[in-house]
Coordinates of C-alpha atoms in Angstrom, one line a residue:
X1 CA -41.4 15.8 -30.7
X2 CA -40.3 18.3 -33.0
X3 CA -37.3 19.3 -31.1
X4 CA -36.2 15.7 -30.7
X5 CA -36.6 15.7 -34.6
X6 CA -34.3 18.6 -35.4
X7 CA -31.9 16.7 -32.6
X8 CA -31.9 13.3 -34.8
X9 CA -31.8 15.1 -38.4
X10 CA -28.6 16.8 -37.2
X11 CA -26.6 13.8 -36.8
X12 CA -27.2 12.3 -40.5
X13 CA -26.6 15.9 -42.3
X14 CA -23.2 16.0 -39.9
X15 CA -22.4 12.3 -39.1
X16 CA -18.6 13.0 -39.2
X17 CA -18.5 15.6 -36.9
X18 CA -20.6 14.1 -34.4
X19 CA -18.9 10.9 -34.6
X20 CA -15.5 12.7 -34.2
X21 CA -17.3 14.2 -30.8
X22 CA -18.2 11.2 -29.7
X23 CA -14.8 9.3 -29.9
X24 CA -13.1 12.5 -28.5
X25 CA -15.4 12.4 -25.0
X26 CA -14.9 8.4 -25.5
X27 CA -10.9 9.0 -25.4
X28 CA -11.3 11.1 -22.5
X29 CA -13.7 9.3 -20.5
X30 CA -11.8 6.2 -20.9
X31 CA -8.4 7.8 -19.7
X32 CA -10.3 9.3 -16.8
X33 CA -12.1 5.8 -15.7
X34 CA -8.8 4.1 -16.0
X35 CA -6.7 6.9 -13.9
X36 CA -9.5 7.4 -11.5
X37 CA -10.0 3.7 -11.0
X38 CA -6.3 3.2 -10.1
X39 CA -6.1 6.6 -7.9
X40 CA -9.2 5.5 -5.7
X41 CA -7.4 1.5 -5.3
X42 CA -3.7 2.4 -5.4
X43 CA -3.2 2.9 -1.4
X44 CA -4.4 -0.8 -1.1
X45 CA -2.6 -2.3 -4.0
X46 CA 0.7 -0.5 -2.8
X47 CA 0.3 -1.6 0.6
X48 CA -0.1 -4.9 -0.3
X49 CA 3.0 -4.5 -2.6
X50 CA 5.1 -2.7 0.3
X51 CA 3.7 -5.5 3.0
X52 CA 5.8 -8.0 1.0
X53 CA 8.7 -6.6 2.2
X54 CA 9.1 -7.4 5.6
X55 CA 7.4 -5.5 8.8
X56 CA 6.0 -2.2 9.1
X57 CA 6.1 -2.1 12.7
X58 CA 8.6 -3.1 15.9
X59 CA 7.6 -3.9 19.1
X60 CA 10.1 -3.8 21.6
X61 CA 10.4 -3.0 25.5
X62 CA 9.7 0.6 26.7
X63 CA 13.3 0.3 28.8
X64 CA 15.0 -0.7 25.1
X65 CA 13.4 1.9 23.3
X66 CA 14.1 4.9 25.7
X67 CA 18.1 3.5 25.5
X68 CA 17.8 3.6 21.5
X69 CA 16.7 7.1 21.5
X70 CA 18.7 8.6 24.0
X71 CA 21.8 6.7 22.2
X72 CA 20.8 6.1 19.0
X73 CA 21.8 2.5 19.1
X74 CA 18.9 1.6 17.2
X75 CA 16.8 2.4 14.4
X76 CA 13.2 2.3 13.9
X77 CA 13.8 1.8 10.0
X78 CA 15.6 -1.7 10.3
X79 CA 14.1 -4.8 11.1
X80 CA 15.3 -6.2 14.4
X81 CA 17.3 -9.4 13.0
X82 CA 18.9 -7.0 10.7
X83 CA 20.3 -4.3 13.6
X84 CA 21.1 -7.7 15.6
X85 CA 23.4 -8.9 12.7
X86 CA 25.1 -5.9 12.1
X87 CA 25.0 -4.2 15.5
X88 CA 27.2 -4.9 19.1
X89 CA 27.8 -8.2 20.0
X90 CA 26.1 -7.5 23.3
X91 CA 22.3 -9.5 24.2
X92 CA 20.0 -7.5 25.3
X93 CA 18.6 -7.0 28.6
X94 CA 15.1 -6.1 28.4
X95 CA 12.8 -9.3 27.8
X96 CA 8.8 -9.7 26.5
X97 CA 6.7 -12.4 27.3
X98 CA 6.8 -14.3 23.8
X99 CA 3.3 -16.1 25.1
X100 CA 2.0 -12.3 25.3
X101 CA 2.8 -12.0 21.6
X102 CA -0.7 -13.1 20.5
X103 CA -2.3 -10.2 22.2
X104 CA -1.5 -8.5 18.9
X105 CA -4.3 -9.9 16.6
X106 CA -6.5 -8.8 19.4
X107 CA -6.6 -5.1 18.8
X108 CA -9.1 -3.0 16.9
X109 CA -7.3 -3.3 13.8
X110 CA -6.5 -7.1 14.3
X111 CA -7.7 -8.2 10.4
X112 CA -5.1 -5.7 9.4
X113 CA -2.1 -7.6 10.6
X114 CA -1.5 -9.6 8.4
X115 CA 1.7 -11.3 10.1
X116 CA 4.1 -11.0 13.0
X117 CA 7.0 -12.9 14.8
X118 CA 8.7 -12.5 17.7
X119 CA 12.4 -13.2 17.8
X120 CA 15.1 -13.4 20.7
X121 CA 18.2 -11.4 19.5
X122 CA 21.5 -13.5 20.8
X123 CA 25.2 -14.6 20.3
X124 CA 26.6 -17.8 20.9
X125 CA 29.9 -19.5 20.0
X126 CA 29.0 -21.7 16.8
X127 CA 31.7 -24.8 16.1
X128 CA 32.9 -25.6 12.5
X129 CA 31.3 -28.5 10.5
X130 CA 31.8 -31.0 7.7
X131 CA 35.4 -30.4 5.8
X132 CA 36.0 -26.9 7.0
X133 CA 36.7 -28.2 10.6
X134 CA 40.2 -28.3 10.2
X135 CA 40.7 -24.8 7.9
X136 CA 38.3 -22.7 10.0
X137 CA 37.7 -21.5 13.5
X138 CA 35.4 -21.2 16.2
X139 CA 33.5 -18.3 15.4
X140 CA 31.0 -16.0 17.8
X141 CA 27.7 -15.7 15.5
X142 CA 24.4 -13.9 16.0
X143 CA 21.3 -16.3 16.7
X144 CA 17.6 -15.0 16.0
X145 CA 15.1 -17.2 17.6
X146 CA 11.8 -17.0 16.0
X147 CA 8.3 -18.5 14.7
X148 CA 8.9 -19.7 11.3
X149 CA 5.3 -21.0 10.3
X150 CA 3.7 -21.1 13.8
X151 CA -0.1 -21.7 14.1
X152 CA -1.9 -19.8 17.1
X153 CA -5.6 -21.2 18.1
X154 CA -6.9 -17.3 19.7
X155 CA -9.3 -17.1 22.2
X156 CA -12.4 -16.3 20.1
X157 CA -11.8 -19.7 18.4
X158 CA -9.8 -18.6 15.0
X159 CA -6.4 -19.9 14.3
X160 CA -3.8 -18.2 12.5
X161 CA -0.1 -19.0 11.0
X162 CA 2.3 -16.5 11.7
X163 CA 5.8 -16.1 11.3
X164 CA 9.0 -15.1 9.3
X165 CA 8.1 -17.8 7.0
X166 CA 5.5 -15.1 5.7
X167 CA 7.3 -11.5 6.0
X168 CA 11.2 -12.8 4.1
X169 CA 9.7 -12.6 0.2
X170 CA 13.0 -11.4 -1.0
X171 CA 15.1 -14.0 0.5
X172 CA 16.9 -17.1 -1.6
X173 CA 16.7 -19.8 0.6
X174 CA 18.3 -23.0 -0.3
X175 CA 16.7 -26.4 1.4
X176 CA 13.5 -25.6 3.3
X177 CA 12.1 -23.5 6.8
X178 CA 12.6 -24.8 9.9
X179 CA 9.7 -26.5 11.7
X180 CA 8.8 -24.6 14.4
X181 CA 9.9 -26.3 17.6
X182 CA 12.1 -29.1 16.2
X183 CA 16.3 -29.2 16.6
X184 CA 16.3 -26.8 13.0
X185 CA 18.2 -23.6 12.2
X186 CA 18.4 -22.4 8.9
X187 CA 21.8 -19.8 8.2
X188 CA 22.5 -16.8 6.1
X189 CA 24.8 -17.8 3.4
X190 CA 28.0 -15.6 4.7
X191 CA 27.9 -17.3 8.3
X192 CA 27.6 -20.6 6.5
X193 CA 30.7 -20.3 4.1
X194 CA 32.4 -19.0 7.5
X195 CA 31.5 -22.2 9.2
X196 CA 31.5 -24.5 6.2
X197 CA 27.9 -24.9 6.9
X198 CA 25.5 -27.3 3.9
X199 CA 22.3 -28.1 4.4
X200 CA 21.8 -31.4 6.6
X201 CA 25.0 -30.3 8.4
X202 CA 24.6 -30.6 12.4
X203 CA 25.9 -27.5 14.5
X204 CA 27.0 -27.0 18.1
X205 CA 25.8 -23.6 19.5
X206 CA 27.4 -23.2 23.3
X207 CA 26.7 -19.5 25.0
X208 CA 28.0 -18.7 28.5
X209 CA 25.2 -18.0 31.0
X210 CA 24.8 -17.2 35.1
X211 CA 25.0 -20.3 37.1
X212 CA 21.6 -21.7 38.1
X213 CA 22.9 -21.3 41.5
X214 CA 23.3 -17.7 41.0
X215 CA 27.6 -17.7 41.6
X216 CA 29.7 -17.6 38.3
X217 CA 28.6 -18.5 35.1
X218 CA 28.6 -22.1 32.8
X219 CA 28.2 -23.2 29.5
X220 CA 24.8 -24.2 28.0
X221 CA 24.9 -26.1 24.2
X222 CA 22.3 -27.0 22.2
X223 CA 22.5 -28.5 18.9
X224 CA 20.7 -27.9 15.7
X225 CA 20.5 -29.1 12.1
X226 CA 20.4 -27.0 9.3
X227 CA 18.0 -27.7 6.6
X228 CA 18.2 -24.6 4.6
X229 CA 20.5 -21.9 3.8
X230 CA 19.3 -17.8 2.8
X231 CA 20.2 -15.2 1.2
X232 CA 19.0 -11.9 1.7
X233 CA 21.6 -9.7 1.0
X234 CA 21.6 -7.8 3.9
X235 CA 24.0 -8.3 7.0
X236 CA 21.0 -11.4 8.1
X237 CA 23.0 -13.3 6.2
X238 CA 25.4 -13.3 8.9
X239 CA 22.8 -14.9 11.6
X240 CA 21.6 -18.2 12.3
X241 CA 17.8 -18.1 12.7
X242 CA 16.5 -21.1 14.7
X243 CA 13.0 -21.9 16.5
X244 CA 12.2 -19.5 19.3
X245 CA 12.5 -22.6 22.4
X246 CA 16.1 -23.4 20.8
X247 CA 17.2 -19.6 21.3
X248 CA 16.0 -19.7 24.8
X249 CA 17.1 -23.3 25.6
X250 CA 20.2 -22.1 24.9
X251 CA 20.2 -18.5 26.8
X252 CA 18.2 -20.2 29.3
X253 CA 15.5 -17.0 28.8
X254 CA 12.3 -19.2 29.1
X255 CA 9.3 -17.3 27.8
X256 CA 11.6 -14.4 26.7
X257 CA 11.8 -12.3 23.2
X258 CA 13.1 -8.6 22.8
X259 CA 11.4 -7.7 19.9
X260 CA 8.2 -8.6 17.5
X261 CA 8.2 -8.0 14.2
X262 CA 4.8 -6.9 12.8
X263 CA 3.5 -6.5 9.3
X264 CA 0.3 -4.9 9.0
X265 CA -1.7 -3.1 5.8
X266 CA -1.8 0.5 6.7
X267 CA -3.2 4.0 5.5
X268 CA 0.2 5.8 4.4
X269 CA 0.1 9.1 7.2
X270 CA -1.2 12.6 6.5
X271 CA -0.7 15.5 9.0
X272 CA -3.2 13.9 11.5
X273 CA -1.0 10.9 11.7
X274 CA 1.9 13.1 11.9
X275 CA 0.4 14.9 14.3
X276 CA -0.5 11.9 16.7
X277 CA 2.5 10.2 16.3
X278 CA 4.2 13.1 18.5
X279 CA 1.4 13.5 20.6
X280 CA -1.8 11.5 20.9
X281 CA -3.0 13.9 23.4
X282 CA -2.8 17.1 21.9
X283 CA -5.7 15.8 19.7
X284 CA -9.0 16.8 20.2
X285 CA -11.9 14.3 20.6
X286 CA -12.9 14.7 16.6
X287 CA -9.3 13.8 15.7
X288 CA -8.9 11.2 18.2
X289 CA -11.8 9.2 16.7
X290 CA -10.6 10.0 13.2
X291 CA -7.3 8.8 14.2
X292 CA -7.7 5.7 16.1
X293 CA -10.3 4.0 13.7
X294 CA -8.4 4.8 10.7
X295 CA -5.4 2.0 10.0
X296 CA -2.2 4.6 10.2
X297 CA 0.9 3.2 11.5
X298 CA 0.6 5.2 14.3
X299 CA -3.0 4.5 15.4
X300 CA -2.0 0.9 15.3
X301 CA 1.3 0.9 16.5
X302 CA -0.7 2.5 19.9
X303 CA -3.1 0.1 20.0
X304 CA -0.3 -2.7 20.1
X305 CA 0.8 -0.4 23.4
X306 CA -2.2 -0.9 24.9
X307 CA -2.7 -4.8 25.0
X308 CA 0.9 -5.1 25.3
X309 CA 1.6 -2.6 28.9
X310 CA 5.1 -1.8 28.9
X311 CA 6.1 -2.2 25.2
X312 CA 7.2 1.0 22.7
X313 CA 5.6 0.0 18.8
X314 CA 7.6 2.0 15.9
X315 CA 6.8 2.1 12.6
X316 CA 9.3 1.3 10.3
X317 CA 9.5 5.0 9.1
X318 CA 11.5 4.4 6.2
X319 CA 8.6 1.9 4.8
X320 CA 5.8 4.6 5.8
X321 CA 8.0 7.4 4.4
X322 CA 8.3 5.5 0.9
X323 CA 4.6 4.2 1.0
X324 CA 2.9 7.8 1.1
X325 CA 6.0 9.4 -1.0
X326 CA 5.4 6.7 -3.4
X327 CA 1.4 6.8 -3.3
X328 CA 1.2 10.9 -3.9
X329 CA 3.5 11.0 -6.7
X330 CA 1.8 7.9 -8.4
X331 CA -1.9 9.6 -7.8
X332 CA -0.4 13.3 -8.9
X333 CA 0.8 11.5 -12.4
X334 CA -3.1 9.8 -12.5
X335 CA -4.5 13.1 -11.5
X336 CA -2.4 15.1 -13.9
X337 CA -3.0 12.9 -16.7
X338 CA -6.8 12.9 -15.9
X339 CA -7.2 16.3 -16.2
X340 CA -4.7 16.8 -19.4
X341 CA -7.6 14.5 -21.3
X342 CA -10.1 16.8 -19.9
X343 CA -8.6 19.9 -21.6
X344 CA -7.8 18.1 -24.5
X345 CA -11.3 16.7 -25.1
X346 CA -12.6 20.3 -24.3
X347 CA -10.4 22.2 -27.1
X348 CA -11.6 19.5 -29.4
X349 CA -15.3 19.9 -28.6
X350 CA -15.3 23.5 -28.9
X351 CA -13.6 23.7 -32.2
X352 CA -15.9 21.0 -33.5
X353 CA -18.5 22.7 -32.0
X354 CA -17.4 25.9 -33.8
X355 CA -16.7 24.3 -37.0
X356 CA -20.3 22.6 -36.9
X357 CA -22.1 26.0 -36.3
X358 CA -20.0 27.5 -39.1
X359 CA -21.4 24.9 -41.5
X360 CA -25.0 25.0 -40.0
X361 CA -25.1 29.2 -40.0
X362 CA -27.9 29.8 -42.6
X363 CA -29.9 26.8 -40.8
X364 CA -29.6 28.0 -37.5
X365 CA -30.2 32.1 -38.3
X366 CA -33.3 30.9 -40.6
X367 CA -35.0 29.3 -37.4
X368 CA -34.3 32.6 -35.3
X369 CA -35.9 34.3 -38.5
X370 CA -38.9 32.2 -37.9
X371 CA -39.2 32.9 -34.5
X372 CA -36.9 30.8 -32.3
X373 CA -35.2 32.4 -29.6
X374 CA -31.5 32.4 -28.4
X375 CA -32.1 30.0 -25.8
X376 CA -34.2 27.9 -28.1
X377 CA -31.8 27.3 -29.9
X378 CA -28.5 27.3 -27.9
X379 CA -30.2 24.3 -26.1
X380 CA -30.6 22.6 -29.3
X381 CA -27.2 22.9 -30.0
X382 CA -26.2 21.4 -26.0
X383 CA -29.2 18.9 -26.7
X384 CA -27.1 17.8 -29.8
X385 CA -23.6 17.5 -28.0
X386 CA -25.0 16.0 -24.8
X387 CA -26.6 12.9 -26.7
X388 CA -23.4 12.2 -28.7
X389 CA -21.2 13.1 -25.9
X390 CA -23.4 10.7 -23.5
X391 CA -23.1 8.1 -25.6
X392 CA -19.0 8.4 -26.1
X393 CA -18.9 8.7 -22.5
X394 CA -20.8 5.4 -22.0
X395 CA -18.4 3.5 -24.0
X396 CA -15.5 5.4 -22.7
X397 CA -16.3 4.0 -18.8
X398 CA -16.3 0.9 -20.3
X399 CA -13.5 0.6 -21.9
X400 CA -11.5 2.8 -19.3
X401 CA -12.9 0.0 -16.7
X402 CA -11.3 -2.4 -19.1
X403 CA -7.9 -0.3 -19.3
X404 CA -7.8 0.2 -15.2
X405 CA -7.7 -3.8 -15.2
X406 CA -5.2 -4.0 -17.6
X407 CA -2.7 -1.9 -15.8
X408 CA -3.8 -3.2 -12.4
X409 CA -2.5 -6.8 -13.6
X410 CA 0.5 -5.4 -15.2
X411 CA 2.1 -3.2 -12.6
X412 CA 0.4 -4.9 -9.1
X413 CA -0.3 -8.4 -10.4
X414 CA -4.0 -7.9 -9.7
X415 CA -7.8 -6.6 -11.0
X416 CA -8.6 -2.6 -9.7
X417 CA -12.2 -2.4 -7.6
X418 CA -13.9 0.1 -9.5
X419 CA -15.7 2.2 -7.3
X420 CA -19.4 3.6 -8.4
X421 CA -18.5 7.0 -7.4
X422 CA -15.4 7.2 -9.9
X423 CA -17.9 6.5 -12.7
X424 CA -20.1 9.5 -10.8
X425 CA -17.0 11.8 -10.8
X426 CA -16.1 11.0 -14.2
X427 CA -19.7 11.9 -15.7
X428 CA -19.8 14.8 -13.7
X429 CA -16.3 16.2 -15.1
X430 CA -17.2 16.0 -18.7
X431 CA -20.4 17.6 -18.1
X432 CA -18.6 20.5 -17.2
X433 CA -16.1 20.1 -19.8
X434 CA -18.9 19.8 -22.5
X435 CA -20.8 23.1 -20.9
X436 CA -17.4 25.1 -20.7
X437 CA -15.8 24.0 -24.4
X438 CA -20.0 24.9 -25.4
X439 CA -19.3 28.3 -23.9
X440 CA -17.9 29.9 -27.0
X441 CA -20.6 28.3 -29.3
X442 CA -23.2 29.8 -27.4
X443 CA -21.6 33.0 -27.7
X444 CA -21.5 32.4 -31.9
X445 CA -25.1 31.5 -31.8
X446 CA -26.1 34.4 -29.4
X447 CA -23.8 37.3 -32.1
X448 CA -25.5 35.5 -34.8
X449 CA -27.5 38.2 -37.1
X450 CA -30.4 36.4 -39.3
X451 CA -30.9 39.2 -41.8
X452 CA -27.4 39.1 -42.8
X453 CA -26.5 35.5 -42.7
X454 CA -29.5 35.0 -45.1
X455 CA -28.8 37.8 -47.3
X456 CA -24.7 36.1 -47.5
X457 CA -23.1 39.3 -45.7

């Protein structure tokens, strides 16, 4: 009781000094909480941010892939209607099963897609329309058939909507999406000034295909109306981007897509998922495990391999790339600034500390006069800064919960899941602080010579 006396007296002979302690740790505590609190939840929110941007991942067939890297005539870093826009006017020659496409939402990491479409990459001969007929020509135009807003019923009884509806957030779109399955096409604005193309507009689409009989070649047409005109500001806007049954109507490729498009959240890679992506088999059973249930690009893009036989996944490398470079700097800054309030509130303590001993000198050398020991009364002194800096530190989580909100609204639209064991780490970092800025205190109090701080020497 008497030790919890001396404790209590001390804060109402030096009530501005303690205070100033306690709003220090408070300062520092809530700069922690809040930095902390957005380090532990910024790989989600900046996967959600980055999924908004199209896919993450591109399925195509194993005999397209091993052409593109033997060649380089594609890239892993584009999006397929994008290479298809701006690449050869060739159609490809490898083929998936579009009704296999749904396999995807089957794998391990199935709640993790979060959207994908399959598209059919072709050319046809598009016809001028409305006014423009007599000022332009005939032109030869890329044609992506895909799912716009399509609803798949799976086999365990779920239904999802997938589609590019979903993954083309940055696009301008004029008009409205194609319905998926109707006589629709929606075009890029540069291929619809080039064709004189405005929304309601019909348009003939004619591609020459291999006779039915197998000798020569004719001429298959379908046409489409367009209700709704893009921008993306990218060469897409060159392409026409119709339902998938229209694209293969007209290139008479039933059942038939070359690539899927697949946006899924993912853990930005480390050197395991470096490591995997060259080899999955170099890794040993430990890593393997740690690989395949963690949500890396990699680890999923396998896993789309595996209930899709004969495919190749790639990550988009350039959205992986920017998603860890992106996450380690922001956490570095967070982490840097963490520990900046750390040393800051620990200089502070320690010359407060310092100052308060100063001040307290004769009260402190009388009760070693009387009998109190070093120790005795070192751990008053910690007893003293532990209750104020406990209580700062109390209202410092609180209001650093409050700050990690603020900033998760401001810069990713959204509230920051405070995890209990940043509040445990944060506690447990000024605890050290306090003991190490106490250090040279203890050190005063320890040199501290009772017959000649009561005699004023």
């Amino acid at each position: 009781m008497f030790f919890l006396n001396m404790i209590f007296r001390s804060f109402s002979r030096q009530f501005k000094r303690r205070l100033l302690i306690a709003v220090t740790v408070c300062l520092s505590a809530t700069v922690s909480v809040a930095m902390l609190g957005v380090v532990f939840d910024v790989g989600d929110k900046l996967n959600a941010e980055l999924s908004t941007y199209g896919s993450n991942i591109i399925v195509q067939p194993k005999s397209d892939a091993v052409v593109s890297d033997l060649y380089g005539s594609g890239d892993s870093g584009t999006s397929s209607a994008t290479s298809t826009a701006s690449g050869s006017s060739s159609d490809p020659t490898s083929f998936l099963k579009e009704s296999d496409a749904k396999k995807i939402k089957t794998i391990f990491w199935a709640f993790n897609i979060t959207n994908f479409a399959p598209e059919l990459n072709i050319h046809a001969d598009a016809g001028c329309s409305g006014t423009s007929q007599g000022s332009c020509k005939a032109a030869n135009v890329p044609i992506v058939g895909t799912w716009f807003a399509k609803t798949l019923h799976m086999d365990s009884g779920e239904s999802t909507v997938v589609g590019v509806d979903g993954m083309r957030s940055w696009w301008k779109v004029s008009g409205t999406w194609p319905k998926d399955g109707g006589e629709q096409a929606m075009a890029g604005s540069a291929v619809a000034a080039k064709l004189g193309l405005k929304i309601g507009d019909s348009v003939t689409l004619d591609k020459t295909i291999a006779a039915s009989d197998g000798n020569g070649t004719e001429r298959n047409r379908v046409k489409v109306k367009i209700v709704g005109i893009f921008d993306s500001g990218d060469s897409d806007d060159n392409a026409i981007y119709m339902p998938s049954i229209m694209a293969q109507t007209l290139a008479n490729l039933p059942d038939s897509v070359d690539k899927i498009e697949v946006k899924a959240l993912t853990t930005p890679d480390n050197d395991l998922a470096r490591k995997a992506s060259k080899n999955p088999a170099a890794l040993t059973q430990d890593e393997w495990e740690t690989w395949y249930c963690t949500a890396y690009p990699s680890s999923i893009a396998y896993q789309i391999e595996e209930v899709l036989p004969g495919t190749v996944a790639k990550q988009v490398r350039q959205v992986a790339a920017l998603q860890g470079d992106v996450l380690n700097k922001t956490q570095a800054v967070m982490v840097l600034m963490t520990v900046l309030s750390l040393v800051a509130a620990a200089i502070a303590v320690a010359n407060l500390m310092a100052a308060s001993i100063g001040e307290r000198g004769s009260e402190l050398a009388l009760l070693k006069a009387i009998g109190a020991t070093d120790g005795a009364v070192s751990r008053l002194m910690l007893a003293e800064t532990a209750v104020v800096a406990l209580a700062g530190a109390i209202v410092g989580a609180l209001l650093g919960s409050g700050v990690a909100q603020i900033v998760g609204h401001v810069v990713f639209g959204s509230g920051i899941t405070m995890r209990p064991m940043v509040f445990v780490l944060v506690f447990v970092l000024l605890a050290v602080t306090i003991l190490v800025a106490s250090l040279s205190s203890i050190r005063a109090i320890l040199g501290l010579k009772p017959a000649e701080v009561l005699h004023g020497r």
